[in-house]
Amino acid sequence: MPPVNPSCRAIARCVQSGGAVRAFSVVLDCADTMISPDTQREHSAAVAAQEALSMERWSRSRLNADDQAPVAGGGLLDRRLFLKRGLVFSGAGALAWSSGAAGADQAALPSLRVPGRGFSNYGQPSEQEKRAIRWISANRAVPGNGVSWSPLHALEGIITPSGLHFERHHNGVPDIRIDAHRLLIHGMVERALTFSLADLARYPMRSQMLFVECGGNSNSGWNKEPLQSRAGYLHGLASCSEWAGVPLAVVLDEAGIDPAAKWLIAEGADAAAIHISIPLKKAMDDCMLALYQNGERIRPENGYPLRLIVPGWEGILSIKWLQRLEVAAEPVMARNETAKYTELLPSGKSRMFTFVMDAKSVITSPSPGDTLRSHGLYEVRGLAWSGRGRIRRVDVSADAGKTWAPAQLQEPVLPMCFTRFRIPWNWRGETAVLKSRAIDESGYVQPERDKLVAERGRNGYFHYNAIAAWQVDEDGEVTHVYR
Amino acid sequence: MSIASHALWVACLGLPALAADRIEGPGLGSPVSAQSVAARNTSIYPDGRGLPEGRGSAGDGRLVYQQKCASCHGERGEGGSGGHLVGRGPLTGSDADKAVGNYWPSATTLFAFTRRAMPMDAPGSLSADDTYAVTAFLLYLNGIVGADEALDARSLPAVRMPNRDGFVWIDAVQPEKPR
């Protein structure tokens, strides 16, 4: 039995009493409209219990921060601070590194005196890292219908470990025999064709680092009150992998596309038989038949043995367990492109085929659930991404958006890929509100929440990408706020 | 087109950057018969293409619904562990509620989704007749078809859903006349 978000039960109860369950939408819709203060408290306690990440490592890394001139309000420092020559840890900081009990006992460490364990065929995370886990929220009656979030707050760099890549399943993870699986391409083509996985493995491959983000990611942001949870459990229906496989255009060309065709219908081999319509132009431009994720075969929960990858567009299009591609003149109007994955506007009209994932950023550290244990220098860290291409800039504010400073973007900065940003911050113990704002190479600027809600209302459910605000109070506790 | 002729073509256009983008594979796709394609093709379009033979009315569908659907969706489609299926309210206002009757643009979508994915413990198990019947029952609960109106491959696509024209395409070119 995998660890399950304890608040699921509370949410399920509240859904029961509310009488309306809408599968995945349910759980978060419920959090939006029906969740009780008790449930909120239970949620917060669950988060604290799931993870109690220590901030001590930060307190050890104290530089002479007070000597640095801030570049924006709230103590934000020049993004190149850590790169500056000659900057050294202060005496107190250095002392903290060397004077701990662990340091004194180093010579007596048992690991120096006892032979270690043997080899393993497949490595696992340290037993001490069991809190870096996906957080599951599933339908009680149908355990395979729900989501699990990536713990973005517990990760560094830009690659999400395959075992921590988010999941959104509509009716469970199928067991598919790789030898028997056949991809069918048919419809408006000169010749219908099937491909085995062995066939596809002989095609020219490429790999690309790409994020995949669920269209429903971050949607508790539509709630009237900010949900208290870890950053990853608010925004972690997004993950980033190196995907490797065959360019989709190669096999579509082999089938011979009718020039009158405009769409591609992609279908999975799961119990929900998910199918979805994709503009043919996108399919020919940059989509991929992925066989590998982060160097190894795709994990079952991410589409083994074959997944369509649609770069930068909402995750529902990147069909897992891909078994059929139909070239068509028009979209099929599947349930998941009409009833779901469309956004109701205040006017009563709805946005449909909202494929592109607009630019988003989130500060992963410090983030809600963390407690800063001492004043001084911290590195504010986060992730930014855009379905329109590269991230051009990320601004960070420590005073709720009154002033901003540009963060350092860590290379590589790749199109439609997570980008890691960092900026030093001198926290002097005052209340601070941390925000990040992504700007992509198209010029798109991540909006403030007020602006997004004014444009879209609160019933859109999907495509929430507003700026997130984390408040650090005088005791160092970090909470999610709307500011 | 061979790689060589493709490269030549690209060279003539002076677009060498494209040469690397459009590669050719080893041509390993296996031809497949029309019958095999038909057996795997489950697409059902709003104009009715792909709908199977069969028919059913709301009266027929009531029993199917009670046996296969009500345990998750409620006796009258009000929802339970599964989503609620009945909604007639306006889509404006802060408490706007999306359901089959007031939100879904195509009746064929309801049939197709039910046929391929429902019930969740035995997806794909409903016969064509039962799927038409339970579709009719849900449309009846939503006030869209009459209790005795039988639906089949001809009449189902003709059902006009109230919110058929309620959608604006964002990242795809919307036809001027909704299909």
XYZ file of C-alpha atoms in Angstrom:
662
model
C 0.000 0.000 0.000
C 1.699 3.222 -1.077
C 1.583 6.241 1.208
C -1.571 8.176 0.553
C -2.337 11.758 1.275
C -4.145 11.421 4.616
C -6.409 14.308 3.723
C -7.802 12.217 0.851
C -10.071 10.519 3.297
C -11.293 13.812 4.622
C -11.814 15.046 1.100
C -13.653 11.863 0.212
C -15.892 12.352 3.233
C -16.607 15.907 2.333
C -17.285 14.895 -1.233
C -19.676 12.272 0.015
C -21.583 14.753 2.089
C -21.550 17.211 -0.779
C -22.945 14.538 -3.002
C -20.999 15.373 -6.125
C -17.855 13.592 -7.135
C -16.228 14.456 -10.379
C -13.331 12.057 -10.455
C -10.078 14.027 -10.490
C -11.876 17.288 -10.599
C -13.713 16.191 -7.601
C -10.978 16.139 -5.120
C -9.751 19.588 -5.899
C -13.165 21.021 -6.685
C -14.075 19.787 -3.267
C -11.071 21.487 -1.779
C -12.285 24.608 -3.488
C -15.908 24.726 -2.605
C -16.633 22.283 0.162
C -13.511 21.768 2.201
C -14.054 22.558 5.864
C -11.674 24.347 8.219
C -11.191 21.013 9.990
C -10.161 19.433 6.743
C -7.815 22.302 6.053
C -6.195 21.774 9.432
C -5.979 18.047 8.822
C -4.423 18.776 5.452
C -1.817 21.051 7.018
C -1.039 18.556 9.752
C -0.717 15.818 7.164
C 1.729 17.873 5.197
C 3.780 18.568 8.296
C 3.701 14.914 9.211
C 4.613 13.745 5.715
C 7.626 15.976 5.665
C 9.394 18.002 8.299
C 12.255 19.278 6.191
C 14.915 20.854 8.298
C 16.171 24.295 7.409
C 19.367 23.868 9.383
C 21.440 23.511 6.264
C 20.480 27.050 5.432
C 21.438 28.459 8.781
C 24.895 26.937 8.339
C 25.482 28.684 5.072
C 25.574 32.173 6.455
C 27.636 34.602 4.439
C 28.396 38.177 5.352
C 24.978 38.955 3.953
C 24.520 42.153 5.924
C 27.491 43.626 4.086
C 25.730 43.194 0.742
C 23.572 45.934 -0.747
C 20.066 44.681 -1.510
C 18.889 44.919 -5.126
C 15.194 44.894 -4.210
C 12.966 45.195 -1.159
C 12.834 42.589 1.577
C 16.533 41.793 1.354
C 16.935 40.327 -2.143
C 20.581 40.381 -3.170
C 22.396 40.424 -6.482
C 21.839 37.138 -8.284
C 25.604 36.857 -8.875
C 26.408 37.104 -5.175
C 27.407 33.489 -4.818
C 29.676 33.809 -7.835
C 31.614 36.804 -6.551
C 35.279 36.313 -5.994
C 36.627 36.355 -2.518
C 33.303 35.955 -0.794
C 33.808 33.538 2.045
C 31.758 32.081 4.782
C 31.765 34.209 7.895
C 33.569 32.959 10.975
C 30.339 31.986 12.643
C 29.218 30.032 9.614
C 32.526 28.234 9.314
C 32.369 27.380 12.963
C 28.913 25.925 12.506
C 30.254 23.561 9.852
C 33.035 22.172 11.988
C 31.862 22.272 15.568
C 28.823 20.001 15.405
C 28.624 16.724 17.287
C 28.682 14.838 14.014
C 31.993 16.471 13.142
C 33.536 15.600 16.477
C 32.500 11.965 16.108
C 33.596 11.662 12.516
C 36.589 9.482 13.334
C 34.353 7.026 15.134
C 31.843 6.608 12.288
C 30.857 2.929 12.042
C 30.875 3.159 8.252
C 34.650 3.559 8.441
C 35.023 0.308 10.349
C 32.453 -2.072 8.838
C 32.271 -3.348 5.248
C 29.309 -1.879 3.398
C 26.446 -3.577 1.594
C 26.873 -5.302 -1.744
C 25.657 -4.324 -5.164
C 22.087 -3.962 -6.332
C 20.556 -4.531 -9.754
C 18.433 -1.428 -9.467
C 19.230 1.305 -6.982
C 16.724 2.863 -4.636
C 16.717 6.172 -2.740
C 18.214 6.218 0.739
C 15.992 4.842 3.478
C 16.276 8.310 5.031
C 14.611 9.983 2.045
C 11.200 8.392 2.300
C 9.527 11.782 2.550
C 10.400 12.724 -1.013
C 7.362 10.995 -2.452
C 4.479 11.554 -4.807
C 1.353 12.528 -2.966
C -1.647 10.497 -4.069
C -5.212 11.731 -4.301
C -7.535 9.157 -5.827
C -11.199 8.302 -6.096
C -12.061 6.029 -3.183
C -14.344 3.886 -5.314
C -11.921 3.691 -8.248
C -8.338 3.687 -6.946
C -6.940 4.099 -10.467
C -8.761 7.373 -11.017
C -6.915 10.318 -9.578
C -3.556 12.012 -9.474
C -0.229 11.957 -7.717
C 1.869 15.101 -7.451
C 5.641 15.392 -7.874
C 7.326 16.649 -4.674
C 8.917 19.624 -6.433
C 9.810 21.182 -3.060
C 12.062 18.211 -2.264
C 13.924 18.134 -5.597
C 16.822 20.089 -7.097
C 17.998 20.731 -10.634
C 15.550 20.383 -13.522
C 15.047 16.630 -14.038
C 12.253 14.872 -12.178
C 13.241 11.331 -11.189
C 11.076 8.908 -13.181
C 9.633 7.389 -10.023
C 8.529 10.851 -8.886
C 7.040 12.022 -12.213
C 3.450 13.098 -11.603
C 0.612 10.763 -12.527
C -2.868 11.432 -13.792
C -4.733 8.226 -14.573
C -8.379 8.011 -15.528
C -8.764 4.287 -14.855
C -5.507 2.839 -13.653
C -2.139 1.763 -15.017
C -2.477 -1.028 -17.587
C -0.128 -3.991 -17.869
C 0.959 -4.054 -21.497
C 3.122 -6.755 -23.066
C 5.775 -4.961 -25.065
C 6.128 -7.833 -27.547
C 2.430 -7.871 -28.386
C 1.858 -4.114 -28.513
C 1.162 -2.629 -31.950
C 0.765 1.025 -32.864
C -1.854 1.473 -35.605
C -1.748 4.484 -37.938
C -4.831 4.876 -40.111
C -7.447 7.310 -41.377
C -6.557 9.870 -44.030
C -3.335 8.136 -45.059
C -2.184 6.427 -48.233
C -1.592 3.166 -46.374
C -2.649 2.085 -42.892
C 0.327 0.653 -40.993
C 1.125 -1.043 -37.732
C 4.414 -0.853 -35.862
C 5.788 -3.124 -33.168
C 8.073 -1.714 -30.503
C 10.915 -3.673 -32.098
C 10.138 -1.908 -35.385
C 10.164 1.508 -33.749
C 13.423 0.779 -31.947
C 15.166 0.612 -35.353
C 14.039 4.113 -36.384
C 16.316 7.120 -35.975
C 15.811 8.470 -32.471
C 16.419 11.709 -30.686
C 16.056 12.801 -27.100
C 14.837 16.071 -25.674
C 14.406 17.452 -22.178
C 10.766 18.507 -21.868
C 8.270 19.246 -19.157
C 4.890 17.558 -19.130
C 2.200 19.469 -17.229
C -1.391 18.444 -16.583
C -3.924 21.024 -17.753
C -5.376 20.817 -14.237
C -2.082 21.592 -12.483
C -2.163 24.289 -9.770
C -5.942 24.432 -9.902
C -6.416 24.866 -6.162
C -5.349 28.417 -7.048
C -8.937 29.036 -8.132
C -10.009 28.398 -4.501
C -11.313 31.382 -2.566
C -8.770 30.734 0.171
C -5.168 29.599 -0.354
C -4.787 25.886 0.246
C -1.991 25.114 2.709
C 0.175 22.437 1.177
C 3.728 21.854 0.007
C 4.777 23.572 -3.220
C 4.899 20.260 -5.056
C 1.456 19.269 -3.856
C 0.057 22.552 -5.178
C 2.008 22.788 -8.462
C 3.529 19.339 -8.979
C 1.253 18.015 -11.706
C 4.246 19.059 -13.772
C 7.472 17.141 -14.187
C 10.478 17.256 -16.486
C 12.268 14.355 -18.142
C 14.645 13.552 -20.928
C 12.347 11.751 -23.360
C 13.840 9.659 -26.173
C 12.109 8.151 -29.144
C 11.205 8.503 -32.788
C 10.059 11.786 -34.338
C 6.355 11.318 -35.032
C 6.641 12.924 -38.480
C 8.845 10.056 -39.665
C 6.188 7.374 -39.203
C 3.358 9.669 -40.338
C 5.311 10.359 -43.529
C 5.723 6.624 -44.024
C 1.934 6.191 -43.901
C 1.501 9.099 -46.337
C -0.678 11.951 -45.087
C -3.678 13.110 -47.145
C -3.081 16.841 -47.784
C -6.660 17.562 -46.688
C -6.047 16.154 -43.201
C -5.913 18.640 -40.318
C -6.030 16.603 -37.108
C -4.550 13.553 -35.461
C -6.566 11.446 -33.014
C -4.336 9.667 -30.491
C -5.601 6.826 -28.295
C -4.203 4.930 -25.323
C -4.587 1.256 -24.433
C -5.769 1.825 -20.870
C -9.147 1.021 -19.326
C -10.312 4.589 -19.965
C -9.334 4.224 -23.655
C -8.379 7.908 -23.502
C -8.385 9.531 -26.906
C -7.673 13.107 -27.857
C -7.436 15.344 -30.937
C -4.200 17.134 -31.850
C -3.695 19.566 -34.739
C -1.721 17.718 -37.414
C 0.665 20.629 -37.811
C 1.865 20.222 -34.224
C 2.157 16.468 -34.715
C 4.420 16.995 -37.726
C 6.412 19.834 -36.122
C 7.852 18.448 -32.909
C 5.935 15.505 -31.441
C 7.702 12.299 -30.486
C 6.879 8.613 -30.092
C 8.748 8.178 -26.812
C 10.152 4.824 -25.727
C 12.561 6.034 -23.058
C 12.373 8.392 -20.105
C 15.506 9.568 -18.320
C 17.578 6.922 -20.037
C 15.472 3.879 -19.270
C 12.272 2.477 -20.747
C 9.280 4.572 -19.785
C 7.808 3.528 -16.440
C 4.416 1.766 -16.603
C 2.670 4.692 -14.928
C 4.096 7.028 -17.540
C 2.987 5.085 -20.568
C 5.080 1.934 -21.017
C 5.901 0.866 -23.642
C 5.013 3.837 -25.845
C 3.981 7.404 -25.097
C 3.179 10.269 -27.389
C 5.003 13.399 -26.275
C 3.490 16.728 -27.329
C 6.026 19.350 -26.220
C 4.763 22.336 -24.261
C 1.089 21.447 -24.606
C -1.264 20.240 -21.900
C -0.423 16.799 -20.565
C -3.646 15.072 -21.602
C -2.352 15.240 -25.202
C 0.779 13.250 -24.384
C -1.159 10.002 -24.589
C 0.273 7.185 -22.506
C 0.180 3.530 -23.629
C -0.239 4.844 -27.176
C -1.912 2.286 -29.442
C -3.706 4.155 -32.234
C -3.198 7.277 -34.349
C -5.965 8.316 -36.729
C -5.319 11.046 -39.278
C -8.527 13.046 -39.641
C -10.121 16.171 -41.094
C -11.597 17.324 -37.789
C -11.368 16.721 -34.054
C -13.282 13.735 -32.662
C -14.803 15.806 -29.825
C -13.851 13.320 -27.123
C -15.060 13.747 -23.568
C -11.624 14.971 -22.500
C -11.608 17.846 -24.979
C -15.232 18.939 -24.476
C -16.668 18.136 -21.053
C -13.210 18.277 -19.448
C -10.060 20.255 -20.263
C -12.182 23.216 -21.371
C -12.467 26.383 -19.287
C -15.761 28.032 -18.482
C -15.529 31.833 -18.509
C -17.685 34.340 -16.598
C -19.523 35.075 -19.871
C -20.853 31.513 -19.972
C -18.712 30.695 -23.004
C -15.867 28.222 -22.622
C -12.326 28.073 -23.909
C -11.711 24.888 -25.912
C -8.491 23.408 -27.363
C -6.390 25.476 -24.972
C -3.313 23.462 -25.754
C -0.378 25.697 -24.857
C 0.738 25.693 -21.238
C 1.354 29.341 -20.445
C 4.503 30.375 -18.593
C 4.575 29.514 -14.915
C 7.101 29.668 -12.112
C 7.078 28.505 -8.532
C 9.534 29.020 -5.699
C 10.375 25.553 -4.421
C 12.614 26.669 -1.554
C 11.720 28.127 0.818
C 8.106 27.111 0.378
C 5.038 26.334 2.488
C 5.710 23.833 5.223
C 9.315 25.000 5.649
C 10.460 26.910 8.728
C 13.454 29.228 8.560
C 15.349 28.640 11.779
C 17.711 31.589 11.769
C 18.174 34.970 10.143
C 20.714 35.497 7.396
C 21.474 34.397 3.899
C 19.286 32.005 1.970
C 19.147 30.992 -1.659
C 15.627 31.390 -3.017
C 15.232 28.592 -5.565
C 12.533 27.684 -8.001
C 11.409 26.318 -11.330
C 10.013 28.114 -14.357
C 8.695 26.757 -17.645
C 6.667 27.769 -20.659
C 4.872 25.915 -23.439
C 5.845 28.731 -25.795
C 9.578 28.112 -25.677
C 12.455 29.201 -23.480
C 12.223 31.119 -20.245
C 13.760 34.527 -20.863
C 13.711 35.893 -17.314
C 12.409 35.167 -13.843
C 11.882 38.038 -11.430
C 11.676 37.461 -7.701
C 10.090 39.679 -5.073
C 10.441 39.480 -1.298
C 7.929 42.267 -0.607
C 4.770 40.840 -2.184
C 5.473 42.310 -5.607
C 6.254 45.928 -4.707
C 9.826 45.525 -6.010
C 11.425 42.804 -8.127
C 14.932 41.606 -8.906
C 16.014 39.276 -11.715
C 17.006 35.785 -10.623
C 19.938 33.872 -12.047
C 18.784 31.354 -14.667
C 20.861 28.223 -14.431
C 21.994 26.665 -17.704
C 20.758 24.853 -19.618
C 17.800 27.071 -20.453
C 15.866 24.947 -22.955
C 12.568 25.402 -24.773
C 9.542 23.765 -23.146
C 11.718 22.492 -20.317
C 12.020 23.241 -16.624
C 14.466 26.083 -15.959
C 16.035 26.397 -12.511
C 16.295 29.903 -11.089
C 18.122 31.141 -8.000
C 18.634 34.399 -6.113
C 20.301 35.141 -2.779
C 18.163 36.644 -0.060
C 19.094 38.125 3.295
C 16.271 37.458 5.715
C 16.460 39.733 8.750
C 13.472 38.282 10.534
C 10.773 40.568 9.228
C 7.598 39.263 7.597
C 8.300 38.741 3.904
C 6.199 37.627 0.957
C 8.148 35.762 -1.720
C 6.915 35.712 -5.293
C 8.369 34.672 -8.647
C 7.282 35.873 -12.085
C 8.272 34.065 -15.284
C 8.688 35.795 -18.648
C 9.162 33.597 -21.703
C 10.851 34.251 -25.033
C 7.525 35.152 -26.646
C 7.272 38.059 -24.175
C 4.439 36.434 -22.232
C 4.480 37.510 -18.565
C 3.108 35.246 -15.833
C 0.092 37.103 -14.399
C -0.753 38.059 -10.839
C -3.657 36.047 -9.429
C -6.042 39.025 -9.322
C -5.558 39.615 -13.043
C -6.020 35.972 -13.988
C -9.181 35.624 -11.906
C -10.548 38.885 -13.346
C -10.078 37.516 -16.857
C -11.173 33.927 -16.347
C -13.452 33.890 -13.328
C -13.096 31.007 -10.892
C -14.944 28.226 -12.724
C -12.380 27.527 -15.426
C -10.767 24.767 -13.404
C -7.896 24.224 -15.875
C -4.879 26.316 -16.926
C -4.220 28.170 -13.677
C -0.771 29.790 -13.961
C -0.841 32.823 -11.685
C 2.081 34.011 -9.576
C 2.250 32.131 -6.260
C 2.986 33.962 -3.004
C 4.701 32.403 0.011
C 4.666 34.380 3.249
C 7.548 34.051 5.694
C 6.393 35.221 9.111
C 8.569 36.543 11.932
C 8.992 33.027 13.344
C 10.245 31.802 9.983
C 7.158 29.780 9.154
C 6.281 29.728 5.476
C 2.643 29.669 4.372
C 0.692 30.022 1.128
C -1.033 33.407 0.817
C -2.948 35.387 -1.788
C -1.229 38.803 -2.023
C 11.230 10.617 -51.560
C 14.728 9.312 -50.961
C 17.050 11.072 -48.568
C 19.234 12.114 -51.494
C 16.409 13.634 -53.506
C 15.030 15.267 -50.396
C 18.408 16.817 -49.675
C 18.635 18.017 -53.262
C 15.211 19.580 -53.011
C 16.146 21.306 -49.805
C 19.443 22.485 -51.280
C 17.579 23.999 -54.246
C 15.407 25.961 -51.858
C 18.392 27.096 -49.902
C 16.982 25.740 -46.652
C 19.686 23.420 -45.384
C 18.372 23.637 -41.826
C 15.376 21.567 -42.794
C 17.454 18.710 -44.148
C 18.257 17.451 -40.692
C 14.690 17.831 -39.500
C 12.963 15.662 -42.070
C 14.531 12.278 -41.783
C 13.306 9.044 -43.238
C 12.942 5.799 -41.338
C 13.731 2.256 -42.422
C 10.138 1.707 -43.594
C 9.224 -1.102 -41.205
C 5.500 -0.390 -40.899
C 3.345 -3.427 -41.685
C 0.373 -2.991 -44.018
C -2.900 -3.696 -42.254
C -6.243 -4.738 -43.742
C -9.303 -2.529 -43.739
C -11.025 -5.116 -41.561
C -8.289 -4.985 -38.956
C -8.424 -1.200 -38.962
C -12.193 -1.266 -38.554
C -11.897 -3.647 -35.609
C -9.576 -1.234 -33.779
C -11.158 2.042 -34.869
C -13.390 3.214 -32.030
C -13.693 6.877 -33.052
C -17.211 8.319 -33.068
C -17.615 11.800 -34.565
C -20.302 14.430 -33.882
C -21.794 13.784 -37.352
C -22.388 10.156 -36.375
C -19.528 8.505 -38.226
C -18.422 5.488 -36.222
C -21.728 4.908 -34.438
C -22.713 1.224 -34.338
C -26.016 -0.319 -35.340
C -28.532 -0.621 -32.519
C -31.116 1.510 -30.740
C -32.552 2.288 -27.352
C -34.844 4.689 -25.519
C -34.869 6.275 -22.078
C -37.429 3.700 -20.991
C -35.021 0.916 -21.941
C -32.135 2.788 -20.381
C -33.618 3.250 -16.926
C -32.931 -0.363 -15.956
C -29.441 -0.344 -17.501
C -28.661 2.824 -15.590
C -29.905 1.377 -12.298
C -27.850 -1.787 -12.774
C -24.634 -0.330 -14.171
C -24.409 3.355 -13.308
C -26.470 4.377 -10.284
C -24.090 2.967 -7.668
C -21.527 5.637 -8.609
C -23.601 8.392 -10.243
C -26.711 8.317 -8.012
C -30.268 7.138 -8.660
C -31.143 10.228 -10.720
C -27.681 11.234 -11.955
C -27.032 13.461 -8.961
C -23.533 12.051 -8.458
C -21.779 9.950 -5.824
C -18.281 8.510 -6.091
C -18.693 9.344 -9.797
C -19.564 12.702 -11.268
C -23.038 14.195 -11.362
C -24.682 13.857 -14.758
C -27.674 16.160 -14.600
C -27.507 19.929 -14.891
C -29.857 22.477 -16.371
C -28.686 25.667 -14.715
C -27.071 28.637 -16.444
C -23.323 28.604 -17.012
C -22.912 32.167 -15.783
C -22.592 33.164 -12.147
C -20.158 32.165 -9.444
C -21.836 28.829 -8.740
C -22.143 27.735 -12.379
C -22.214 23.962 -12.516
C -21.114 21.955 -15.545
C -22.982 18.730 -16.320
C -24.108 16.721 -19.352
C -27.248 18.684 -20.043
C -25.966 22.220 -19.780
C -22.312 21.795 -20.796
C -21.531 18.895 -23.140
C -21.625 20.115 -26.768
C -22.334 16.808 -28.567
C -24.631 13.897 -27.762
C -22.278 11.579 -29.653
C -19.590 12.363 -27.066
C -21.797 11.013 -24.292
C -22.410 7.816 -26.255
C -18.732 7.404 -27.181
C -17.434 7.976 -23.665
C -19.983 5.607 -22.149
C -19.241 2.963 -24.758
C -15.470 3.030 -24.347
C -14.920 3.854 -20.696
C -18.008 2.973 -18.645
C -18.761 1.394 -16.257
C -15.335 1.863 -14.747
C -15.176 -1.667 -13.310
C -15.995 -3.192 -16.722
C -15.270 -0.625 -19.429
C -16.456 -1.477 -22.917
C -18.923 -4.069 -21.629
C -22.187 -2.327 -22.578
C -23.851 -3.535 -25.788
C -24.661 -1.016 -28.504
C -28.366 -1.213 -27.630
C -27.670 -0.674 -23.928
C -25.363 2.235 -24.706
C -28.001 3.944 -26.870
C -30.553 3.279 -24.135
C -28.526 4.643 -21.250
C -27.502 7.643 -23.376
C -31.182 8.288 -24.044
C -31.971 7.952 -20.338
C -29.305 10.507 -19.396
C -30.492 12.916 -22.089
C -34.031 12.396 -20.789
C -32.945 13.178 -17.202
C -31.427 16.373 -18.586
C -34.649 17.317 -20.343
C -33.194 16.982 -23.835
C -35.086 13.975 -25.281
C -38.497 12.501 -24.504
C -39.065 9.358 -22.449
C -40.069 7.285 -25.460
C -37.692 8.714 -28.046
C -35.471 5.947 -29.435
C -31.905 6.861 -30.328
C -29.812 5.198 -33.003
C -26.987 6.016 -35.423
C -29.254 8.427 -37.329
C -31.166 10.169 -34.547
C -28.370 10.544 -31.966
C -26.220 12.954 -34.047
C -29.355 15.027 -34.694
C -29.891 15.689 -30.972
C -29.119 19.356 -30.425
C -27.274 19.917 -27.163
C -28.083 23.275 -25.510
C -24.423 24.299 -25.187
C -23.384 23.183 -28.665
C -22.241 26.675 -29.630
C -20.823 27.578 -26.226
C -17.159 26.993 -27.034
C -14.401 29.208 -28.418
C -11.333 27.465 -29.835
C -8.094 28.964 -28.536
C -5.119 27.156 -30.064
C -6.828 25.682 -33.151
C -8.701 27.266 -36.040
C -12.423 27.019 -35.378
C -14.662 26.283 -38.366
C -17.113 29.078 -39.023
C -20.096 26.765 -38.750
C -19.929 24.312 -35.840
C -20.266 20.815 -37.142
